[in-house]
PDB file of C-alpha atoms in Angstrom:
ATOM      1  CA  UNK A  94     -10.701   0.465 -92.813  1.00  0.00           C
ATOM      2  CA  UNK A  95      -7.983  -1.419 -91.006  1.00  0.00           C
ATOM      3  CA  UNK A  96      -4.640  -1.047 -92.647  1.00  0.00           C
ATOM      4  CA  UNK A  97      -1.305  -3.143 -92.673  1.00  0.00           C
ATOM      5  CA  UNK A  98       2.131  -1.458 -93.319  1.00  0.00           C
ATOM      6  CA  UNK A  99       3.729  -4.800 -94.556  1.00  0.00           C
ATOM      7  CA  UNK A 100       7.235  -5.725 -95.152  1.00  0.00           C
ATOM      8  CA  UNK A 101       9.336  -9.068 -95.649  1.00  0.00           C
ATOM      9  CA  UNK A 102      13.175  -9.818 -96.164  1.00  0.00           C
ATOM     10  CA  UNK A 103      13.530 -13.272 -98.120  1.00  0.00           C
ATOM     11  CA  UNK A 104      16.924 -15.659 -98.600  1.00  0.00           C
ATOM     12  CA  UNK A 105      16.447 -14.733-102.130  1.00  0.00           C
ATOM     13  CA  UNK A 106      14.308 -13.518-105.345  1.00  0.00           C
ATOM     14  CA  UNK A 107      11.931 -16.211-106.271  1.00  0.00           C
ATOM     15  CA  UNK A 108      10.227 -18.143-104.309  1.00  0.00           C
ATOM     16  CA  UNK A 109       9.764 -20.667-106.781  1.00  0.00           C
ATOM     17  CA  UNK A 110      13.469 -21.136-106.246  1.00  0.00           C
ATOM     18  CA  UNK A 111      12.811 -22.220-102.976  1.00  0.00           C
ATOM     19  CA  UNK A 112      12.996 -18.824-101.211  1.00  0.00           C
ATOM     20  CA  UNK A 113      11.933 -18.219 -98.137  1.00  0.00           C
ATOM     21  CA  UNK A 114      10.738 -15.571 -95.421  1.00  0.00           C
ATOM     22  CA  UNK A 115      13.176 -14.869 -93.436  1.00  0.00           C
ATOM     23  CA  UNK A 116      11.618 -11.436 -91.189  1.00  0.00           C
ATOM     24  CA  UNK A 117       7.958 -10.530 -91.527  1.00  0.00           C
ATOM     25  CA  UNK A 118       6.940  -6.732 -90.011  1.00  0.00           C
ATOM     26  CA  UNK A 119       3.180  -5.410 -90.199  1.00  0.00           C
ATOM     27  CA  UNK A 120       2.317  -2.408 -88.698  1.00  0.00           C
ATOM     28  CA  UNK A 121      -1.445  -1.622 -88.323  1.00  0.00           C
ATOM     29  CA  UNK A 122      -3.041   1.538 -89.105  1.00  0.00           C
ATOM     30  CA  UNK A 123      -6.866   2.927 -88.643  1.00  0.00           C
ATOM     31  CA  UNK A 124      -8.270   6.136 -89.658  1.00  0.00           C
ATOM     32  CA  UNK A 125      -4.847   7.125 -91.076  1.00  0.00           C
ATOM     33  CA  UNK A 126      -2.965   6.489 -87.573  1.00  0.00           C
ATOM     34  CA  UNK A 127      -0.451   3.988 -85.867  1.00  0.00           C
ATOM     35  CA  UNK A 128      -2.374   2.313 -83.836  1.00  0.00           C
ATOM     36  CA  UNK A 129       0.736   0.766 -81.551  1.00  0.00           C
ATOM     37  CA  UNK A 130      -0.221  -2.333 -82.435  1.00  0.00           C
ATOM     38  CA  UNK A 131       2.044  -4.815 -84.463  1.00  0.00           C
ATOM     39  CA  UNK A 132       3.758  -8.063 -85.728  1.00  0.00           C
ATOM     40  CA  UNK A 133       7.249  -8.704 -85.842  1.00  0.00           C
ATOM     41  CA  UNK A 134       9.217 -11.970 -86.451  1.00  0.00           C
ATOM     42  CA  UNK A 135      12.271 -13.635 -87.463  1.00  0.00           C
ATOM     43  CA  UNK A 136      11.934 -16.991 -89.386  1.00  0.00           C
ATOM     44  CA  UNK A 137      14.202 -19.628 -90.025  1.00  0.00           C
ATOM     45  CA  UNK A 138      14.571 -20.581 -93.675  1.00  0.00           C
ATOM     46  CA  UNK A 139      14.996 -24.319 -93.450  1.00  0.00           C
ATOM     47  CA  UNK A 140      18.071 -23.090 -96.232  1.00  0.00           C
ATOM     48  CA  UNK A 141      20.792 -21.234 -96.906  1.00  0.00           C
ATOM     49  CA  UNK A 142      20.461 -17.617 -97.514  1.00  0.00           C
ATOM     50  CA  UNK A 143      21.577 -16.429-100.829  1.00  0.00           C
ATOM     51  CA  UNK A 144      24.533 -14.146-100.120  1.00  0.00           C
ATOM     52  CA  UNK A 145      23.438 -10.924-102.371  1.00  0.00           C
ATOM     53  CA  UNK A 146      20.532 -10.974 -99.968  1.00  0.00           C
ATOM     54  CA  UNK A 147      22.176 -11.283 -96.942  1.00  0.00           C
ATOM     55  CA  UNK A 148      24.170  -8.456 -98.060  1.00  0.00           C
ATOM     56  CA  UNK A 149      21.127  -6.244 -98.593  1.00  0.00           C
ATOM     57  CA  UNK A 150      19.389  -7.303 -95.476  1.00  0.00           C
ATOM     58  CA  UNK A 151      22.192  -8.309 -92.744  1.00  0.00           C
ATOM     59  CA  UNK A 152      20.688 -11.159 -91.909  1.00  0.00           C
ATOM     60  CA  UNK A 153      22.522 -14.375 -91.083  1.00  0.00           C
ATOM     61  CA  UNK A 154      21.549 -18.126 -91.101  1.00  0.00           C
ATOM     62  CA  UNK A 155      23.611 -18.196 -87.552  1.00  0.00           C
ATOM     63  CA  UNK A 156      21.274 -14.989 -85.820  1.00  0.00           C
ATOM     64  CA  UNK A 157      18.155 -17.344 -87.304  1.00  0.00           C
ATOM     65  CA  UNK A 158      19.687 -20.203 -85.546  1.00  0.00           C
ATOM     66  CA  UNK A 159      16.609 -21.406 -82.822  1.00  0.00           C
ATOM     67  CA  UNK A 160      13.777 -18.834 -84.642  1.00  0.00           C
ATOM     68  CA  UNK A 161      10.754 -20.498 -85.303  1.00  0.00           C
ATOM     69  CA  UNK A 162       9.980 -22.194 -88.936  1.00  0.00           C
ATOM     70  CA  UNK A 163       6.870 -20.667 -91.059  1.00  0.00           C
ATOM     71  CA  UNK A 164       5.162 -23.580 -89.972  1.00  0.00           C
ATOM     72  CA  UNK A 165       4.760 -22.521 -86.805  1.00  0.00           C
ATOM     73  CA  UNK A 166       4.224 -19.106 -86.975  1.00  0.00           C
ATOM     74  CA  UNK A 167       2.027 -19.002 -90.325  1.00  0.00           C
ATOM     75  CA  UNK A 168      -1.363 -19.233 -89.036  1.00  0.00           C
ATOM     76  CA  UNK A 169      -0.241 -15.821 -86.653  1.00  0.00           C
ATOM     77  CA  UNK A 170       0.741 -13.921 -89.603  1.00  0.00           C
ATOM     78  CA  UNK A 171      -2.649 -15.373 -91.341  1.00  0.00           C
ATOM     79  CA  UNK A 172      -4.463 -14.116 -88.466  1.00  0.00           C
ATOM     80  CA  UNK A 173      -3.290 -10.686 -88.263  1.00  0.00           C
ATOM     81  CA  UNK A 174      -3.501  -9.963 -91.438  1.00  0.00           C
ATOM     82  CA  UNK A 175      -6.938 -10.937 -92.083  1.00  0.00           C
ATOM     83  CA  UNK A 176      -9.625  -8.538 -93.429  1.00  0.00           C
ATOM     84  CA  UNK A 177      -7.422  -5.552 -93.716  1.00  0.00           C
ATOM     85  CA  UNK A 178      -6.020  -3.991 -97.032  1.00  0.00           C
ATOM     86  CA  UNK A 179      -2.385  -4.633 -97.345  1.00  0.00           C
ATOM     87  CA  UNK A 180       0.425  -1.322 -97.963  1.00  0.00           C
ATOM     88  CA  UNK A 181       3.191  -2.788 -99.781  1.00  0.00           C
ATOM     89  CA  UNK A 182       5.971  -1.159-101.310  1.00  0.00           C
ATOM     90  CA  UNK A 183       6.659  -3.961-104.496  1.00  0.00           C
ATOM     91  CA  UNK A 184       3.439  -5.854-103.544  1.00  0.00           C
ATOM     92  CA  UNK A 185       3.917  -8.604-106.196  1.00  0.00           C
ATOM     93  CA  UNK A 186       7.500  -9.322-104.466  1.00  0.00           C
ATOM     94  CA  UNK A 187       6.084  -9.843-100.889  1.00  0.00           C
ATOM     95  CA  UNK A 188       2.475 -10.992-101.684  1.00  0.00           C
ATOM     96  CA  UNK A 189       4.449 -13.679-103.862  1.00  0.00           C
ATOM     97  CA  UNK A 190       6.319 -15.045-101.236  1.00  0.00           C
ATOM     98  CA  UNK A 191       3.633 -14.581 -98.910  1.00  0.00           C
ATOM     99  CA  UNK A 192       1.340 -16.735-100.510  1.00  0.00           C
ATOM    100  CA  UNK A 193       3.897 -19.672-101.624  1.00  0.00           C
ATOM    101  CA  UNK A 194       4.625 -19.950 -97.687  1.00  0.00           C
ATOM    102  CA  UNK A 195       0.649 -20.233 -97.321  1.00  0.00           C
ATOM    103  CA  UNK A 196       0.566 -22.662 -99.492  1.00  0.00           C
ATOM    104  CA  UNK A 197       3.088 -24.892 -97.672  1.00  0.00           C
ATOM    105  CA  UNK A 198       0.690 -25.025 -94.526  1.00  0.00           C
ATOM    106  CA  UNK A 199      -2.494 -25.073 -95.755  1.00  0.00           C
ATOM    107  CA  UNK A 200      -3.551 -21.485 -95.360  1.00  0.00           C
ATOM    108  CA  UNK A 201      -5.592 -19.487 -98.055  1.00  0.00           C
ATOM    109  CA  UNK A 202      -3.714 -17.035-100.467  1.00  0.00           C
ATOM    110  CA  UNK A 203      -3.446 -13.316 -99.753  1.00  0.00           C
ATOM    111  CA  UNK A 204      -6.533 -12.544-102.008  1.00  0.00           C
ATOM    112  CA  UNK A 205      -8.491 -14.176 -99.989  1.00  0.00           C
ATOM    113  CA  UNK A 206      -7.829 -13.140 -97.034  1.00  0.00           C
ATOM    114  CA  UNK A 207      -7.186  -9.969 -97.155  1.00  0.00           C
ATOM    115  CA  UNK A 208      -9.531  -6.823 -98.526  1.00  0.00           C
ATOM    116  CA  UNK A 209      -7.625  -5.549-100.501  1.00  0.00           C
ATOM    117  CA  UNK A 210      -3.798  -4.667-101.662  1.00  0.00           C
ATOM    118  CA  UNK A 211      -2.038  -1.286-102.448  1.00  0.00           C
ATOM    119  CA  UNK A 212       0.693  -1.538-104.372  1.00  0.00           C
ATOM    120  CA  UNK A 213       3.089   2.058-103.306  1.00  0.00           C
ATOM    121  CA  UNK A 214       5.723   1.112-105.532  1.00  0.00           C
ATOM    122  CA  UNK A 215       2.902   1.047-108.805  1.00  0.00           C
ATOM    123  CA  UNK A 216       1.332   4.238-107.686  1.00  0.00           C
ATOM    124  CA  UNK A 217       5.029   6.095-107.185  1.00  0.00           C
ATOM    125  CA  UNK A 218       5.829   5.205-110.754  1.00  0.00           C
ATOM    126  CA  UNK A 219       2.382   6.739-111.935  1.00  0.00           C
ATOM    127  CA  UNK A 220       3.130  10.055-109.655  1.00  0.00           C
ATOM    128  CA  UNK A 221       6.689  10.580-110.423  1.00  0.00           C
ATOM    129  CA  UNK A 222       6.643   8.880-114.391  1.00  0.00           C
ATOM    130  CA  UNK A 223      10.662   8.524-115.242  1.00  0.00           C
ATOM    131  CA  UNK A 224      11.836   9.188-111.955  1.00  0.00           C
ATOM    132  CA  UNK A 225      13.731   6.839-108.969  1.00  0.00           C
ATOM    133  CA  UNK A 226      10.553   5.411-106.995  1.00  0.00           C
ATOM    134  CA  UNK A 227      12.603   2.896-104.547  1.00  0.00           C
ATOM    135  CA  UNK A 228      11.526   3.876-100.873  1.00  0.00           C
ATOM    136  CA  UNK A 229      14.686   5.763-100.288  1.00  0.00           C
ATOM    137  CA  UNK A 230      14.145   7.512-103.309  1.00  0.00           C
ATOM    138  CA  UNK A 231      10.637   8.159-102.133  1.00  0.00           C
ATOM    139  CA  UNK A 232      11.795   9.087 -98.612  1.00  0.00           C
ATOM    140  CA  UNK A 233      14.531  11.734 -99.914  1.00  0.00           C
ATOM    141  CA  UNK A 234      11.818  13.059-102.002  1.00  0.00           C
ATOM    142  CA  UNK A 235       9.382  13.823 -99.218  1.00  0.00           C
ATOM    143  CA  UNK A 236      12.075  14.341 -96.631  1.00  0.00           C
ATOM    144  CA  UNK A 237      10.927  11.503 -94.301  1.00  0.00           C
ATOM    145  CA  UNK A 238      14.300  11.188 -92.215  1.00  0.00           C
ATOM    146  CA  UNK A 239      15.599   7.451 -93.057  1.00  0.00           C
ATOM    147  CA  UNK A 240      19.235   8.116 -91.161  1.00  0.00           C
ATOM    148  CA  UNK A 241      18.357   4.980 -89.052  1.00  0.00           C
ATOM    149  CA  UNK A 242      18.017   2.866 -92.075  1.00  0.00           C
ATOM    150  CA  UNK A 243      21.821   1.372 -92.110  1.00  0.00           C
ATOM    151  CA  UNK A 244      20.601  -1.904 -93.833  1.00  0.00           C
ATOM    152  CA  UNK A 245      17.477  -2.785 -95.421  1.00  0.00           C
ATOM    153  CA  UNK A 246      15.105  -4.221 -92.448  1.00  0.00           C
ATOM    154  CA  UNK A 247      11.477  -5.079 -92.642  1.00  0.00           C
ATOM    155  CA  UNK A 248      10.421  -2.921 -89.128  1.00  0.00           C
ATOM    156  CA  UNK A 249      12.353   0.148 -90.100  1.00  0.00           C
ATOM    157  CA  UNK A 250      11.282  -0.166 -93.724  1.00  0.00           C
ATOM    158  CA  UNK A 251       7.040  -0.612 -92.411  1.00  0.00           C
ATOM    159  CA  UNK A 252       8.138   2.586 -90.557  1.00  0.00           C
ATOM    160  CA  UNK A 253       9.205   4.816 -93.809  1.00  0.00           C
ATOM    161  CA  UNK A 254       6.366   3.609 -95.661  1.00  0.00           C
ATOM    162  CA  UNK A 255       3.665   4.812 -93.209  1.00  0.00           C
ATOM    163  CA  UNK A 256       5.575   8.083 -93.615  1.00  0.00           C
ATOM    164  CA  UNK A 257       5.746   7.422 -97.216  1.00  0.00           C
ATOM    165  CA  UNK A 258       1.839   6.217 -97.845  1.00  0.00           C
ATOM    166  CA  UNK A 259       0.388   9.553 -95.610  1.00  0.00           C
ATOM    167  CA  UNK A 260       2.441  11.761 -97.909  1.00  0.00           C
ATOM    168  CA  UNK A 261       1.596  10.147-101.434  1.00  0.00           C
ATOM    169  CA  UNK A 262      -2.336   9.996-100.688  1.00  0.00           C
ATOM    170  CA  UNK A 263      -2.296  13.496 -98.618  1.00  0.00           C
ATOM    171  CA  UNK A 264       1.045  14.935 -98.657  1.00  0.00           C
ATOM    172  CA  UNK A 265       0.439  16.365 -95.378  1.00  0.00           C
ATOM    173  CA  UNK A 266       0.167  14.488 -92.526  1.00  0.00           C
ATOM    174  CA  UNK A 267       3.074  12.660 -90.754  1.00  0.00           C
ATOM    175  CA  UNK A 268       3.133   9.377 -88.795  1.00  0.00           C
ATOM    176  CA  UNK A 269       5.147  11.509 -86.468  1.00  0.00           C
ATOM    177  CA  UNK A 270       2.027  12.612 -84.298  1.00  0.00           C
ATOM    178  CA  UNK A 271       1.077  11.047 -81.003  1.00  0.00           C
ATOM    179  CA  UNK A 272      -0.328   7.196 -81.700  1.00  0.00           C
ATOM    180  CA  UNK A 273      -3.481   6.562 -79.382  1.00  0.00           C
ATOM    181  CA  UNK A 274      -3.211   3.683 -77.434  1.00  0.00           C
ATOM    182  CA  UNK A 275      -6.963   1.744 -75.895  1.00  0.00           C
ATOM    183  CA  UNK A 276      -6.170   0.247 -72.386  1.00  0.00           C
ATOM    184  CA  UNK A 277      -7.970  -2.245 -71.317  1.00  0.00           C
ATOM    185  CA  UNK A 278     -11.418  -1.566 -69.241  1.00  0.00           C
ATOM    186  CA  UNK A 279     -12.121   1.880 -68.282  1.00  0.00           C
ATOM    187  CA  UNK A 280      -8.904   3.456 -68.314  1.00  0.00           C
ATOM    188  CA  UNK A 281      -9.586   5.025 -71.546  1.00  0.00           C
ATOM    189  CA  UNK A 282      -6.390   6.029 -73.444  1.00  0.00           C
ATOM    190  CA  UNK A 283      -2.931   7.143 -73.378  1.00  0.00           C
ATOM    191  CA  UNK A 284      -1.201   9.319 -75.945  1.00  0.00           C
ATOM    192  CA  UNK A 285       2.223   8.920 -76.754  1.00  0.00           C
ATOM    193  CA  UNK A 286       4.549  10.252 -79.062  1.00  0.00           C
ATOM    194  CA  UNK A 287       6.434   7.494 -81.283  1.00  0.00           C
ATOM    195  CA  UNK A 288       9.829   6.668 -80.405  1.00  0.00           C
ATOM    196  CA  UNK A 289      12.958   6.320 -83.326  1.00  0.00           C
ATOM    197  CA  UNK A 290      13.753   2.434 -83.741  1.00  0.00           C
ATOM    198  CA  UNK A 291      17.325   2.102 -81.814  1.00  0.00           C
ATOM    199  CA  UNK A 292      19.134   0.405 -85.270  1.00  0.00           C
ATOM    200  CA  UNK A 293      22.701  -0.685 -84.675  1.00  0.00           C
ATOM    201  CA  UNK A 294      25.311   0.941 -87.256  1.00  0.00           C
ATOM    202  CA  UNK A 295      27.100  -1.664 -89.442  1.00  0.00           C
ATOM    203  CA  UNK A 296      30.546  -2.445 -88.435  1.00  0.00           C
ATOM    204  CA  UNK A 297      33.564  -1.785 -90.195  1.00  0.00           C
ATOM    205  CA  UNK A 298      33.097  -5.360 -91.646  1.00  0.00           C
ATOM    206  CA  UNK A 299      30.140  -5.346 -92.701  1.00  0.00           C
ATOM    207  CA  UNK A 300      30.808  -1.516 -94.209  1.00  0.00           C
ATOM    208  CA  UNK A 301      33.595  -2.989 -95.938  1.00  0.00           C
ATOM    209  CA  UNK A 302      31.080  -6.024 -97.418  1.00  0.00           C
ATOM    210  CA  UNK A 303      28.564  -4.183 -98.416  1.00  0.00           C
ATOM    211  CA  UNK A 304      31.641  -1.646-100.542  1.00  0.00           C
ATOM    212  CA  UNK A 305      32.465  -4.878-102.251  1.00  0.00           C
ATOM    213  CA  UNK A 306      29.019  -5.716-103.175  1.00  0.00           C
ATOM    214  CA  UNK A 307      28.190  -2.216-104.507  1.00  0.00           C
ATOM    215  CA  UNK A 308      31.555  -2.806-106.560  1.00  0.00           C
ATOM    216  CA  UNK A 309      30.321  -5.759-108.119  1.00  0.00           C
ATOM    217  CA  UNK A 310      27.132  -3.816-108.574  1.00  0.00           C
ATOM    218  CA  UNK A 311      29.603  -1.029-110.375  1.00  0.00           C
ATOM    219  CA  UNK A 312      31.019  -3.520-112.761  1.00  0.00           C
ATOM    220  CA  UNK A 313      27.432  -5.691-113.689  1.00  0.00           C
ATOM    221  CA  UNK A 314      25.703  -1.904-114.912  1.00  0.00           C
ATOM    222  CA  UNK A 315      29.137  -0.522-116.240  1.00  0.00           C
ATOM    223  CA  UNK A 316      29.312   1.971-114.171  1.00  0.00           C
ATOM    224  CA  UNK A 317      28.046   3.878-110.701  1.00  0.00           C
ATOM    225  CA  UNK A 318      24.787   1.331-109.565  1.00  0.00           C
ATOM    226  CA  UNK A 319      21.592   3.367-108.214  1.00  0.00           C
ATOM    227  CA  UNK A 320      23.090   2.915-104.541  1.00  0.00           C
ATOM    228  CA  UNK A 321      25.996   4.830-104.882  1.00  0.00           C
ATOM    229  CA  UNK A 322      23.826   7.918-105.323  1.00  0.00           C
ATOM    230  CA  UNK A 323      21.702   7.013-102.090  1.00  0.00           C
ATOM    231  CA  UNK A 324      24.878   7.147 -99.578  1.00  0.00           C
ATOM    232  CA  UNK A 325      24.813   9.733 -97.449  1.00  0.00           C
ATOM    233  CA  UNK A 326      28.090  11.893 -97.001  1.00  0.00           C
ATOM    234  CA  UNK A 327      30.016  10.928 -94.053  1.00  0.00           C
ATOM    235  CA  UNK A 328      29.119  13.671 -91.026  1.00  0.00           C
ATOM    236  CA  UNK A 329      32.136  16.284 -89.195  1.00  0.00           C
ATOM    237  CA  UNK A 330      33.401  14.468 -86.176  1.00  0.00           C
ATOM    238  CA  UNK A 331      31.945  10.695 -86.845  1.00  0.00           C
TER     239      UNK A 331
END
C-alpha cells in the first residue's frame, strides 16, 4: 500500500471563511519506509493571512510574494496523491481544506481520490483516552526528537508523524533507518541514511511575538495555555 505523510499550514481555520493553503508537504511511504520521494510547496493565498496563524506557522504574505496560486499547482498535488491512503494528524482540518481548494479547480474531492484516510490524531485519543494527543505531545511521549521544530511547518511536521505513525501501529520501528532509493535503469539502489531538516531558529523578534501570543493565549484560558508546558528549557551556554 502506498502511503502519504500529509501536512498543510492554512491563512486561517475555516475554509469556508475563505482560507486558504498556504504550504502543502507529503511524504510517501511503502512497506512501512521513506521512500525519498516527496512534494513540497509554498502557495500564495490570493489573501491576507490571519495573524494567529502566521504566528503559529511563520509564514508571511511577503515570503509568498511570486509562489504559485492553487490553481496552478492543484492538479500536482491531485496527482501525487492519488490512490494512496492519506496519514494525517487532524485529518478533518487538512482533508477540509484540501478538498474546498479542489473544488475551486475542478478536481475531485479527497474521497475519491484517494484509498483511504487515517486519521492519527482520532486513533491517539483512543490509545491515550484523557491524555494531551497534539503531535508534540505525541512526540515527547515516544521520544521522537522534535528539537528542530522551532515553528509549526508542514515538512518538519510530515517528518514527526512518520516517526509518530511507525510507533503508534508498531511501537518499534523508527523512520530513522536507511531509506532505499531505485535509480534509474540498472543501477539498482543506493542506501542512505536520512538527513535532519536544517530549520532556522526564530529570531529574537519573532521569539518575542510568539511570547506575546502565548500571553494572550494565558489570559483567553485564565491561566498557563497547553504551550507553555511544551517549551523546552533554555540549554547551558546558548
Amino acid at each position: 500500500m502506498r502511503q502519504i505523510i500529509l501536512d498543510t499550514e492554512t491563512t486561517g481555520l475555516d475554509p469556508q471563511q475563505g482560507h486558504r493553503i498556504i504550504e502543502f508537504a507529503g511524504l510517501e511511504m511503502v512497506g512501512r519506509k521513506l521512500t525519498g520521494k516527496h512534494l513540497h510547496l509554498y502557495i500564495h493565498p490570493q489573501r491576507e493571512i490571519d495573524p494567529d496563524a502566521q504566528r503559529v506557522h511563520g509564514i508571511s504574505l511577503e515570503f509568498l510574494d511570486g509562489k504559485p496560486v492553487f490553481s496552478k499547482v492543484g492538479q500536482e498535488i491531485a496527482d501525487f496523491l492519488r490512490g494512496a491512503e492519506l496519514i494525517i494528524h487532524n485529518a478533518p482540518f487538512d482533508v477540509g481544506f484540501l478538498n474546498a481548494e479542489f473544488a475551486k479547480i475542478g478536481i475531485e474531492p479527497i474521497d475519491k481520490l484517494c484509498a483511504s484516510v487515517i486519521d492519527t490524531l482520532r486513533e491517539a485519543r483512543d490509545m491515550f483516552p484523557g491524555k494531551r494527543n497534539s503531535l508534540d505531545a505525541l512526540c515527547d511521549r515516544f521520544e521522537i526528537d522534535r528539537s528542530n521544530r522551532t515553528l509549526h511547518g508542514a515538512l518538519v511536521d510530515c517528518e514527526l508523524l512518520s516517526e509518530v505513525y511507525l510507533w503508534m501501529t508498531r511501537g518499534q520501528e523508527s523512520l530513522a533507518m536507511d531509506i532505499e532509493v531505485e535509480l534509474p535503469g540498472d543501477a539498482g539502489a543506493i542506501q542512505f541514511e536520512r538527513k535532519p531538516l536544517k530549520v532556522l531558529a526564530a529570531s529574537e523578534a519573532e521569539e518575542a511575538e510568539h511570547q506575546a501570543y502565548l500571553d494572550v493565549l494565558d489570559k483567553t484560558v485564565r491561566g498557563a495555555c497547553v504551550w507553555r508546558g511544551l517549551e523546552q528549557p533554555a540549554q547551558a551556554g546558548d
